[in-house]
PDB file of C-alpha atoms and ligand atoms in Angstrom:
ATOM      1  CA  MET A   6      10.531 -18.674  -5.251  1.00  0.00           C
ATOM      2  CA  VAL A   7      12.340 -17.324  -2.159  1.00  0.00           C
ATOM      3  CA  ARG A   8      15.080 -15.885  -4.392  1.00  0.00           C
ATOM      4  CA  ASP A   9      12.456 -14.154  -6.578  1.00  0.00           C
ATOM      5  CA  ILE A  10      10.713 -12.690  -3.554  1.00  0.00           C
ATOM      6  CA  PHE A  11      13.867 -11.240  -2.012  1.00  0.00           C
ATOM      7  CA  SER A  12      15.212  -9.972  -5.332  1.00  0.00           C
ATOM      8  CA  THR A  13      12.134  -7.736  -5.769  1.00  0.00           C
ATOM      9  CA  VAL A  14      12.207  -6.247  -2.255  1.00  0.00           C
ATOM     10  CA  THR A  15      15.973  -5.900  -1.839  1.00  0.00           C
ATOM     11  CA  LYS A  16      16.220  -2.109  -2.139  1.00  0.00           C
ATOM     12  CA  ARG A  17      13.484  -1.454   0.415  1.00  0.00           C
ATOM     13  CA  TYR A  18      14.131  -4.542   2.570  1.00  0.00           C
ATOM     14  CA  ASP A  19      15.669  -2.705   5.555  1.00  0.00           C
ATOM     15  CA  PHE A  20      13.077   0.076   5.512  1.00  0.00           C
ATOM     16  CA  LEU A  21      10.118  -2.316   5.272  1.00  0.00           C
ATOM     17  CA  THR A  22      11.471  -4.722   7.878  1.00  0.00           C
ATOM     18  CA  HIS A  23      11.965  -1.901  10.400  1.00  0.00           C
ATOM     19  CA  LEU A  24       8.536  -0.456   9.619  1.00  0.00           C
ATOM     20  CA  LEU A  25       6.558  -3.704   9.642  1.00  0.00           C
ATOM     21  CA  SER A  26       8.193  -4.897  12.874  1.00  0.00           C
ATOM     22  CA  LEU A  27       7.721  -1.403  14.367  1.00  0.00           C
ATOM     23  CA  TYR A  28      11.518  -1.181  14.664  1.00  0.00           C
ATOM     24  CA  ARG A  29      11.629  -4.153  17.077  1.00  0.00           C
ATOM     25  CA  ASP A  30      13.870  -6.114  14.654  1.00  0.00           C
ATOM     26  CA  ILE A  31      16.854  -4.000  15.746  1.00  0.00           C
ATOM     27  CA  ALA A  32      16.323  -4.885  19.434  1.00  0.00           C
ATOM     28  CA  TRP A  33      15.765  -8.581  18.558  1.00  0.00           C
ATOM     29  CA  ARG A  34      19.070  -8.798  16.683  1.00  0.00           C
ATOM     30  CA  ARG A  35      20.825  -7.007  19.548  1.00  0.00           C
ATOM     31  CA  PHE A  36      19.364  -9.506  22.034  1.00  0.00           C
ATOM     32  CA  THR A  37      20.635 -12.352  19.836  1.00  0.00           C
ATOM     33  CA  ALA A  38      24.155 -10.900  19.629  1.00  0.00           C
ATOM     34  CA  LYS A  39      24.195 -10.478  23.431  1.00  0.00           C
ATOM     35  CA  LYS A  40      23.341 -14.165  23.982  1.00  0.00           C
ATOM     36  CA  LEU A  41      26.279 -15.235  21.851  1.00  0.00           C
ATOM     37  CA  ARG A  42      28.924 -17.184  23.760  1.00  0.00           C
ATOM     38  CA  ARG A  43      32.547 -16.923  22.739  1.00  0.00           C
ATOM     39  CA  GLY A  44      34.761 -20.001  22.343  1.00  0.00           C
ATOM     40  CA  THR A  45      38.228 -20.712  21.073  1.00  0.00           C
ATOM     41  CA  THR A  46      37.925 -20.472  17.270  1.00  0.00           C
ATOM     42  CA  ARG A  47      37.355 -16.668  17.321  1.00  0.00           C
ATOM     43  CA  ARG A  48      35.078 -17.125  14.336  1.00  0.00           C
ATOM     44  CA  LEU A  49      31.331 -16.546  14.067  1.00  0.00           C
ATOM     45  CA  MET A  50      28.919 -16.996  11.171  1.00  0.00           C
ATOM     46  CA  ASP A  51      25.562 -15.434  10.350  1.00  0.00           C
ATOM     47  CA  VAL A  52      23.605 -17.590   7.888  1.00  0.00           C
ATOM     48  CA  ALA A  53      20.974 -16.007   5.555  1.00  0.00           C
ATOM     49  CA  THR A  54      22.514 -12.694   6.570  1.00  0.00           C
ATOM     50  CA  GLY A  55      20.579 -10.611   4.009  1.00  0.00           C
ATOM     51  CA  THR A  56      21.834  -7.044   4.356  1.00  0.00           C
ATOM     52  CA  ALA A  57      24.197  -8.150   7.165  1.00  0.00           C
ATOM     53  CA  ASP A  58      22.590  -6.399  10.152  1.00  0.00           C
ATOM     54  CA  LEU A  59      23.170  -9.273  12.583  1.00  0.00           C
ATOM     55  CA  ALA A  60      26.695  -9.910  11.259  1.00  0.00           C
ATOM     56  CA  ILE A  61      27.468  -6.214  11.868  1.00  0.00           C
ATOM     57  CA  GLU A  62      26.097  -6.405  15.424  1.00  0.00           C
ATOM     58  CA  MET A  63      28.142  -9.563  16.075  1.00  0.00           C
ATOM     59  CA  ALA A  64      31.338  -7.938  14.754  1.00  0.00           C
ATOM     60  CA  ARG A  65      30.664  -4.760  16.729  1.00  0.00           C
ATOM     61  CA  ARG A  66      30.277  -6.659  20.010  1.00  0.00           C
ATOM     62  CA  ASN A  67      33.245  -8.987  19.405  1.00  0.00           C
ATOM     63  CA  PRO A  68      36.147  -6.817  18.189  1.00  0.00           C
ATOM     64  CA  ALA A  69      38.671  -9.667  18.240  1.00  0.00           C
ATOM     65  CA  TYR A  70      36.490 -11.913  16.093  1.00  0.00           C
ATOM     66  CA  PHE A  71      36.222 -12.722  12.403  1.00  0.00           C
ATOM     67  CA  VAL A  72      32.643 -12.998  11.111  1.00  0.00           C
ATOM     68  CA  VAL A  73      31.348 -14.797   8.018  1.00  0.00           C
ATOM     69  CA  ALA A  74      28.125 -13.268   6.654  1.00  0.00           C
ATOM     70  CA  MET A  75      26.550 -15.797   4.299  1.00  0.00           C
ATOM     71  CA  ASP A  76      23.505 -15.665   2.015  1.00  0.00           C
ATOM     72  CA  PHE A  77      22.520 -17.091  -1.363  1.00  0.00           C
ATOM     73  CA  MET A  78      21.355 -13.752  -2.824  1.00  0.00           C
ATOM     74  CA  ALA A  79      24.045 -11.503  -4.237  1.00  0.00           C
ATOM     75  CA  GLU A  80      21.661  -8.495  -4.355  1.00  0.00           C
ATOM     76  CA  MET A  81      21.047  -8.601  -0.580  1.00  0.00           C
ATOM     77  CA  MET A  82      24.739  -9.120   0.148  1.00  0.00           C
ATOM     78  CA  ALA A  83      25.678  -6.143  -2.064  1.00  0.00           C
ATOM     79  CA  LEU A  84      23.677  -3.892   0.260  1.00  0.00           C
ATOM     80  CA  GLY A  85      25.353  -5.610   3.218  1.00  0.00           C
ATOM     81  CA  ALA A  86      28.775  -4.960   1.684  1.00  0.00           C
ATOM     82  CA  ARG A  87      27.963  -1.278   1.376  1.00  0.00           C
ATOM     83  CA  LYS A  88      26.994  -1.090   5.081  1.00  0.00           C
ATOM     84  CA  LEU A  89      30.120  -3.002   6.100  1.00  0.00           C
ATOM     85  CA  GLY A  90      32.237  -0.544   4.108  1.00  0.00           C
ATOM     86  CA  GLU A  91      30.551   2.437   5.773  1.00  0.00           C
ATOM     87  CA  LYS A  92      31.203   0.902   9.194  1.00  0.00           C
ATOM     88  CA  ASN A  93      34.782   0.039   8.334  1.00  0.00           C
ATOM     89  CA  LEU A  94      34.195  -3.661   8.982  1.00  0.00           C
ATOM     90  CA  LEU A  95      35.146  -5.214   5.647  1.00  0.00           C
ATOM     91  CA  HIS A  96      38.471  -6.449   7.058  1.00  0.00           C
ATOM     92  CA  ARG A  97      36.662  -8.496   9.742  1.00  0.00           C
ATOM     93  CA  VAL A  98      33.395  -9.514   8.086  1.00  0.00           C
ATOM     94  CA  CYS A  99      33.613 -11.685   5.008  1.00  0.00           C
ATOM     95  CA  LEU A 100      30.567 -12.092   2.728  1.00  0.00           C
ATOM     96  CA  VAL A 101      30.126 -15.592   1.319  1.00  0.00           C
ATOM     97  CA  GLN A 102      27.486 -16.626  -1.220  1.00  0.00           C
ATOM     98  CA  ALA A 103      26.167 -20.118  -0.470  1.00  0.00           C
ATOM     99  CA  ASP A 104      23.068 -22.125   0.339  1.00  0.00           C
ATOM    100  CA  ALA A 105      22.253 -22.663   4.018  1.00  0.00           C
ATOM    101  CA  VAL A 106      21.727 -26.382   3.446  1.00  0.00           C
ATOM    102  CA  TYR A 107      25.272 -26.842   2.055  1.00  0.00           C
ATOM    103  CA  LEU A 108      27.607 -24.684   4.128  1.00  0.00           C
ATOM    104  CA  PRO A 109      31.023 -24.556   2.434  1.00  0.00           C
ATOM    105  CA  PHE A 110      33.062 -24.893   5.656  1.00  0.00           C
ATOM    106  CA  PRO A 111      34.704 -27.797   7.457  1.00  0.00           C
ATOM    107  CA  SER A 112      33.055 -29.160  10.604  1.00  0.00           C
ATOM    108  CA  GLY A 113      33.838 -27.281  13.810  1.00  0.00           C
ATOM    109  CA  THR A 114      34.896 -23.991  12.166  1.00  0.00           C
ATOM    110  CA  PHE A 115      32.905 -21.507  14.286  1.00  0.00           C
ATOM    111  CA  ASP A 116      32.195 -20.759  17.954  1.00  0.00           C
ATOM    112  CA  ALA A 117      28.625 -19.864  17.098  1.00  0.00           C
ATOM    113  CA  VAL A 118      26.376 -19.756  14.055  1.00  0.00           C
ATOM    114  CA  SER A 119      23.231 -17.630  13.887  1.00  0.00           C
ATOM    115  CA  ILE A 120      20.319 -17.256  11.496  1.00  0.00           C
ATOM    116  CA  ALA A 121      17.838 -14.368  11.783  1.00  0.00           C
ATOM    117  CA  PHE A 122      14.471 -14.439   9.995  1.00  0.00           C
ATOM    118  CA  GLY A 123      15.914 -16.937   7.546  1.00  0.00           C
ATOM    119  CA  ILE A 124      14.968 -20.438   8.725  1.00  0.00           C
ATOM    120  CA  ARG A 125      11.305 -19.768   7.918  1.00  0.00           C
ATOM    121  CA  ASN A 126      12.221 -19.449   4.232  1.00  0.00           C
ATOM    122  CA  ILE A 127      14.179 -22.692   4.044  1.00  0.00           C
ATOM    123  CA  PRO A 128      12.022 -25.677   3.065  1.00  0.00           C
ATOM    124  CA  ASP A 129      14.329 -28.287   4.636  1.00  0.00           C
ATOM    125  CA  LYS A 130      14.701 -26.672   8.064  1.00  0.00           C
ATOM    126  CA  MET A 131      16.121 -29.808   9.661  1.00  0.00           C
ATOM    127  CA  LYS A 132      18.912 -29.995   7.097  1.00  0.00           C
ATOM    128  CA  ALA A 133      19.787 -26.319   7.650  1.00  0.00           C
ATOM    129  CA  ILE A 134      19.923 -26.769  11.443  1.00  0.00           C
ATOM    130  CA  ARG A 135      22.085 -29.901  11.033  1.00  0.00           C
ATOM    131  CA  GLU A 136      24.458 -27.962   8.764  1.00  0.00           C
ATOM    132  CA  MET A 137      24.723 -25.090  11.263  1.00  0.00           C
ATOM    133  CA  SER A 138      25.353 -27.594  14.023  1.00  0.00           C
ATOM    134  CA  ARG A 139      28.021 -29.360  11.933  1.00  0.00           C
ATOM    135  CA  VAL A 140      30.075 -26.209  11.376  1.00  0.00           C
ATOM    136  CA  VAL A 141      30.119 -25.109  15.043  1.00  0.00           C
ATOM    137  CA  ALA A 142      32.928 -26.372  17.252  1.00  0.00           C
ATOM    138  CA  PRO A 143      32.159 -28.928  20.002  1.00  0.00           C
ATOM    139  CA  GLY A 144      30.345 -27.064  22.794  1.00  0.00           C
ATOM    140  CA  GLY A 145      29.461 -24.289  20.323  1.00  0.00           C
ATOM    141  CA  GLN A 146      26.178 -22.548  19.845  1.00  0.00           C
ATOM    142  CA  VAL A 147      23.434 -22.411  17.210  1.00  0.00           C
ATOM    143  CA  LEU A 148      21.134 -19.376  17.497  1.00  0.00           C
ATOM    144  CA  VAL A 149      17.890 -19.111  15.536  1.00  0.00           C
ATOM    145  CA  LEU A 150      15.924 -15.849  15.634  1.00  0.00           C
ATOM    146  CA  GLU A 151      12.530 -16.142  13.991  1.00  0.00           C
ATOM    147  CA  MET A 152       9.124 -14.493  13.852  1.00  0.00           C
ATOM    148  CA  THR A 153       6.529 -16.776  15.379  1.00  0.00           C
ATOM    149  CA  ARG A 154       2.825 -16.843  15.947  1.00  0.00           C
ATOM    150  CA  PRO A 155       1.928 -15.828  19.539  1.00  0.00           C
ATOM    151  CA  GLY A 156      -0.708 -17.827  21.502  1.00  0.00           C
ATOM    152  CA  HIS A 157      -4.445 -17.828  20.796  1.00  0.00           C
ATOM    153  CA  GLY A 158      -5.364 -15.130  23.352  1.00  0.00           C
ATOM    154  CA  PHE A 159      -6.452 -11.581  22.532  1.00  0.00           C
ATOM    155  CA  PHE A 160      -2.960 -10.471  21.500  1.00  0.00           C
ATOM    156  CA  GLY A 161      -2.500 -13.574  19.329  1.00  0.00           C
ATOM    157  CA  ARG A 162      -5.753 -12.840  17.472  1.00  0.00           C
ATOM    158  CA  LEU A 163      -4.809  -9.169  17.096  1.00  0.00           C
ATOM    159  CA  TYR A 164      -1.446 -10.155  15.635  1.00  0.00           C
ATOM    160  CA  VAL A 165      -3.038 -12.555  13.149  1.00  0.00           C
ATOM    161  CA  PHE A 166      -5.333  -9.677  12.083  1.00  0.00           C
ATOM    162  CA  TYR A 167      -2.249  -7.474  11.634  1.00  0.00           C
ATOM    163  CA  LEU A 168      -0.516 -10.149   9.555  1.00  0.00           C
ATOM    164  CA  GLN A 169      -3.510 -10.988   7.406  1.00  0.00           C
ATOM    165  CA  LYS A 170      -5.053  -7.532   6.903  1.00  0.00           C
ATOM    166  CA  VAL A 171      -2.794  -4.634   7.937  1.00  0.00           C
ATOM    167  CA  MET A 172       0.565  -5.870   6.690  1.00  0.00           C
ATOM    168  CA  PRO A 173      -0.657  -6.795   3.160  1.00  0.00           C
ATOM    169  CA  LEU A 174      -2.345  -3.375   2.915  1.00  0.00           C
ATOM    170  CA  ALA A 175       0.817  -1.544   4.017  1.00  0.00           C
ATOM    171  CA  ALA A 176       2.880  -3.696   1.664  1.00  0.00           C
ATOM    172  CA  ARG A 177       0.549  -2.947  -1.264  1.00  0.00           C
ATOM    173  CA  VAL A 178       1.207   0.764  -0.766  1.00  0.00           C
ATOM    174  CA  LEU A 179       4.904   0.608   0.089  1.00  0.00           C
ATOM    175  CA  SER A 180       6.422  -2.436  -1.569  1.00  0.00           C
ATOM    176  CA  PRO A 181       7.112  -3.113  -5.266  1.00  0.00           C
ATOM    177  CA  ASN A 182       6.087  -6.716  -4.647  1.00  0.00           C
ATOM    178  CA  PRO A 183       3.144  -6.966  -2.211  1.00  0.00           C
ATOM    179  CA  ALA A 184       3.011 -10.735  -2.812  1.00  0.00           C
ATOM    180  CA  ALA A 185       6.315 -10.967  -0.943  1.00  0.00           C
ATOM    181  CA  TYR A 186       4.613  -9.710   2.213  1.00  0.00           C
ATOM    182  CA  LEU A 187       1.632 -12.020   1.757  1.00  0.00           C
ATOM    183  CA  TYR A 188       4.167 -14.825   1.633  1.00  0.00           C
ATOM    184  CA  LEU A 189       5.860 -13.386   4.749  1.00  0.00           C
ATOM    185  CA  ALA A 190       2.582 -13.340   6.702  1.00  0.00           C
ATOM    186  CA  ASP A 191       1.734 -16.856   5.542  1.00  0.00           C
ATOM    187  CA  SER A 192       5.149 -18.230   6.457  1.00  0.00           C
ATOM    188  CA  ILE A 193       4.897 -16.781   9.998  1.00  0.00           C
ATOM    189  CA  LEU A 194       1.435 -18.262  10.492  1.00  0.00           C
ATOM    190  CA  HIS A 195       2.703 -21.688   9.381  1.00  0.00           C
ATOM    191  CA  PHE A 196       5.968 -21.687  11.344  1.00  0.00           C
ATOM    192  CA  PRO A 197       6.129 -24.466  13.988  1.00  0.00           C
ATOM    193  CA  SER A 198       5.187 -23.528  17.576  1.00  0.00           C
ATOM    194  CA  SER A 199       8.115 -22.623  19.841  1.00  0.00           C
ATOM    195  CA  SER A 200       8.009 -26.021  21.550  1.00  0.00           C
ATOM    196  CA  ASP A 201       7.871 -27.882  18.211  1.00  0.00           C
ATOM    197  CA  PHE A 202      10.778 -25.843  16.876  1.00  0.00           C
ATOM    198  CA  SER A 203      12.815 -26.467  20.060  1.00  0.00           C
ATOM    199  CA  ASP A 204      12.152 -30.195  19.569  1.00  0.00           C
ATOM    200  CA  MET A 205      13.349 -29.885  15.969  1.00  0.00           C
ATOM    201  CA  MET A 206      16.638 -28.383  17.206  1.00  0.00           C
ATOM    202  CA  LYS A 207      17.006 -31.239  19.705  1.00  0.00           C
ATOM    203  CA  SER A 208      16.313 -33.790  16.951  1.00  0.00           C
ATOM    204  CA  ALA A 209      19.069 -32.135  14.936  1.00  0.00           C
ATOM    205  CA  GLY A 210      21.463 -33.111  17.756  1.00  0.00           C
ATOM    206  CA  LEU A 211      21.575 -29.893  19.809  1.00  0.00           C
ATOM    207  CA  HIS A 212      21.124 -29.988  23.567  1.00  0.00           C
ATOM    208  CA  SER A 213      20.065 -27.565  26.361  1.00  0.00           C
ATOM    209  CA  VAL A 214      17.824 -25.839  23.817  1.00  0.00           C
ATOM    210  CA  LYS A 215      16.295 -22.704  25.300  1.00  0.00           C
ATOM    211  CA  SER A 216      13.725 -20.401  23.716  1.00  0.00           C
ATOM    212  CA  TYR A 217      13.255 -16.733  24.581  1.00  0.00           C
ATOM    213  CA  ALA A 218       9.901 -15.129  23.741  1.00  0.00           C
ATOM    214  CA  LEU A 219      10.452 -11.566  22.523  1.00  0.00           C
ATOM    215  CA  THR A 220       7.826  -8.808  22.224  1.00  0.00           C
ATOM    216  CA  LEU A 221       4.925 -10.899  23.564  1.00  0.00           C
ATOM    217  CA  GLY A 222       6.031 -13.938  21.577  1.00  0.00           C
ATOM    218  CA  ILE A 223       5.851 -12.499  18.048  1.00  0.00           C
ATOM    219  CA  THR A 224       9.495 -13.461  17.757  1.00  0.00           C
ATOM    220  CA  HIS A 225      11.537 -16.152  19.493  1.00  0.00           C
ATOM    221  CA  LEU A 226      15.233 -16.660  19.906  1.00  0.00           C
ATOM    222  CA  PHE A 227      16.150 -20.365  20.084  1.00  0.00           C
ATOM    223  CA  VAL A 228      19.609 -21.255  21.396  1.00  0.00           C
ATOM    224  CA  GLY A 229      21.056 -24.770  21.338  1.00  0.00           C
ATOM    225  CA  TYR A 230      24.481 -26.275  22.008  1.00  0.00           C
ATOM    226  CA  LYS A 231      26.544 -28.861  20.207  1.00  0.00           C
ATOM    227  CA  GLU A 232      27.855 -31.681  22.342  1.00  0.00           C
ATOM    228  CA  ASP A 233      31.372 -31.157  23.654  1.00  0.00           C
ATOM    229  CA  GLU A 234      33.344 -34.304  22.752  1.00  0.00           C
ATOM    230  CA  GLN A 235      35.770 -33.853  25.667  1.00  0.00           C
ATOM    231  CA  CYS A 236      33.209 -33.420  28.430  1.00  0.00           C
ATOM    232  CA  GLY A 237      30.395 -35.571  27.056  1.00  0.00           C
ATOM    233  CA  VAL A 238      27.709 -32.938  27.251  1.00  0.00           C
ATOM    234  CA  HIS A 239      28.648 -29.287  27.508  1.00  0.00           C
ATOM    235  CA  GLY A 240      27.169 -27.323  30.424  1.00  0.00           C
ATOM    236  CA  THR A 241      24.733 -24.539  29.721  1.00  0.00           C
ATOM    237  CA  PRO A 242      26.081 -20.997  30.071  1.00  0.00           C
TER     238      PRO A 242
HETATM  239  C1  SAM B   2      13.997 -12.173   5.751  1.00  0.00           C
HETATM  240  S1  SAM B   2      15.638 -12.110   5.138  1.00  0.00           S
HETATM  241  C2  SAM B   2      16.567 -11.996   6.631  1.00  0.00           C
HETATM  242  C3  SAM B   2      17.854 -11.264   6.442  1.00  0.00           C
HETATM  243  C4  SAM B   2      18.651 -10.965   7.706  1.00  0.00           C
HETATM  244  N1  SAM B   2      19.110 -12.162   8.359  1.00  0.00           N
HETATM  245  C5  SAM B   2      17.951 -10.072   8.676  1.00  0.00           C
HETATM  246  O1  SAM B   2      18.138 -10.247   9.879  1.00  0.00           O
HETATM  247  O2  SAM B   2      17.287  -9.127   8.243  1.00  0.00           O
HETATM  248  C6  SAM B   2      15.932 -13.779   4.643  1.00  0.00           C
HETATM  249  C7  SAM B   2      17.234 -13.984   3.939  1.00  0.00           C
HETATM  250  O3  SAM B   2      17.432 -15.384   3.834  1.00  0.00           O
HETATM  251  C8  SAM B   2      18.081 -15.650   2.620  1.00  0.00           C
HETATM  252  N2  SAM B   2      17.879 -17.068   2.314  1.00  0.00           N
HETATM  253  C9  SAM B   2      16.713 -17.725   2.174  1.00  0.00           C
HETATM  254  N3  SAM B   2      16.927 -19.019   1.930  1.00  0.00           N
HETATM  255  C10 SAM B   2      18.263 -19.198   1.939  1.00  0.00           C
HETATM  256  C11 SAM B   2      19.104 -20.332   1.754  1.00  0.00           C
HETATM  257  N4  SAM B   2      18.595 -21.545   1.513  1.00  0.00           N
HETATM  258  N5  SAM B   2      20.445 -20.164   1.824  1.00  0.00           N
HETATM  259  C12 SAM B   2      20.956 -18.940   2.074  1.00  0.00           C
HETATM  260  N6  SAM B   2      20.218 -17.818   2.255  1.00  0.00           N
HETATM  261  C13 SAM B   2      18.880 -17.951   2.192  1.00  0.00           C
HETATM  262  C14 SAM B   2      17.438 -14.685   1.631  1.00  0.00           C
HETATM  263  O4  SAM B   2      18.233 -14.471   0.495  1.00  0.00           O
HETATM  264  C15 SAM B   2      17.306 -13.434   2.513  1.00  0.00           C
HETATM  265  O5  SAM B   2      18.423 -12.601   2.394  1.00  0.00           O
END
């Protein structure tokens, strides 16, 4: 179902994502790339990379690094490849087609692994987080950027109205598959609260999990660390 949804919105994905997030998605990805901590592998991975925006930001900020941009949809990655070519990054960013719950890399390959607006679409979230944690090196980082439902105050209610009424209307006019945006709204409303999701990351074996509320809490960045085998538990940055 997720593949079907993204295959119908691929061509307009970037445009619609910028528009429906009021262009905040660019700042959110930038914030995520800034929080990234370098280690010794000099390798980073962006899971569910879509059209590779976060992978590009990661490569731009870390010129000595090699970045894997991974997704299971070839159509989205083809657009990403075009952007990477335009930015002259194809020698440092490698596109890999795979499923987030079976990452085709040995344990401890990367300093950090990110996922932006992707975990919401993965039914077995715990398995995906465990996989991301497996492929980071000891002491490495897992970063999850995701749209979340803000609290129940005035802004929270306004946002739910936007998701349930305004976004589907805009999508009906602008998108070839309005159902995709109904699904998007529904998946945001049903995403775990920030504290429940932080607990999920801890249950997956990550420690010092921190969540950053962005734009009044409509998006959160969650950052967790894999235990460092040499030091017991790795210190927070
Ligand atoms: C909302 S888009 C986000 C794309 C990008 N990360 C961004 O920041 O715009 C979600 C992406 O997750 C991918 N995806 C969903 N489930 C996946 C899975 N199990 N394995 C790999 N990619 C997946 C979809 O193909 C799609 O490209």
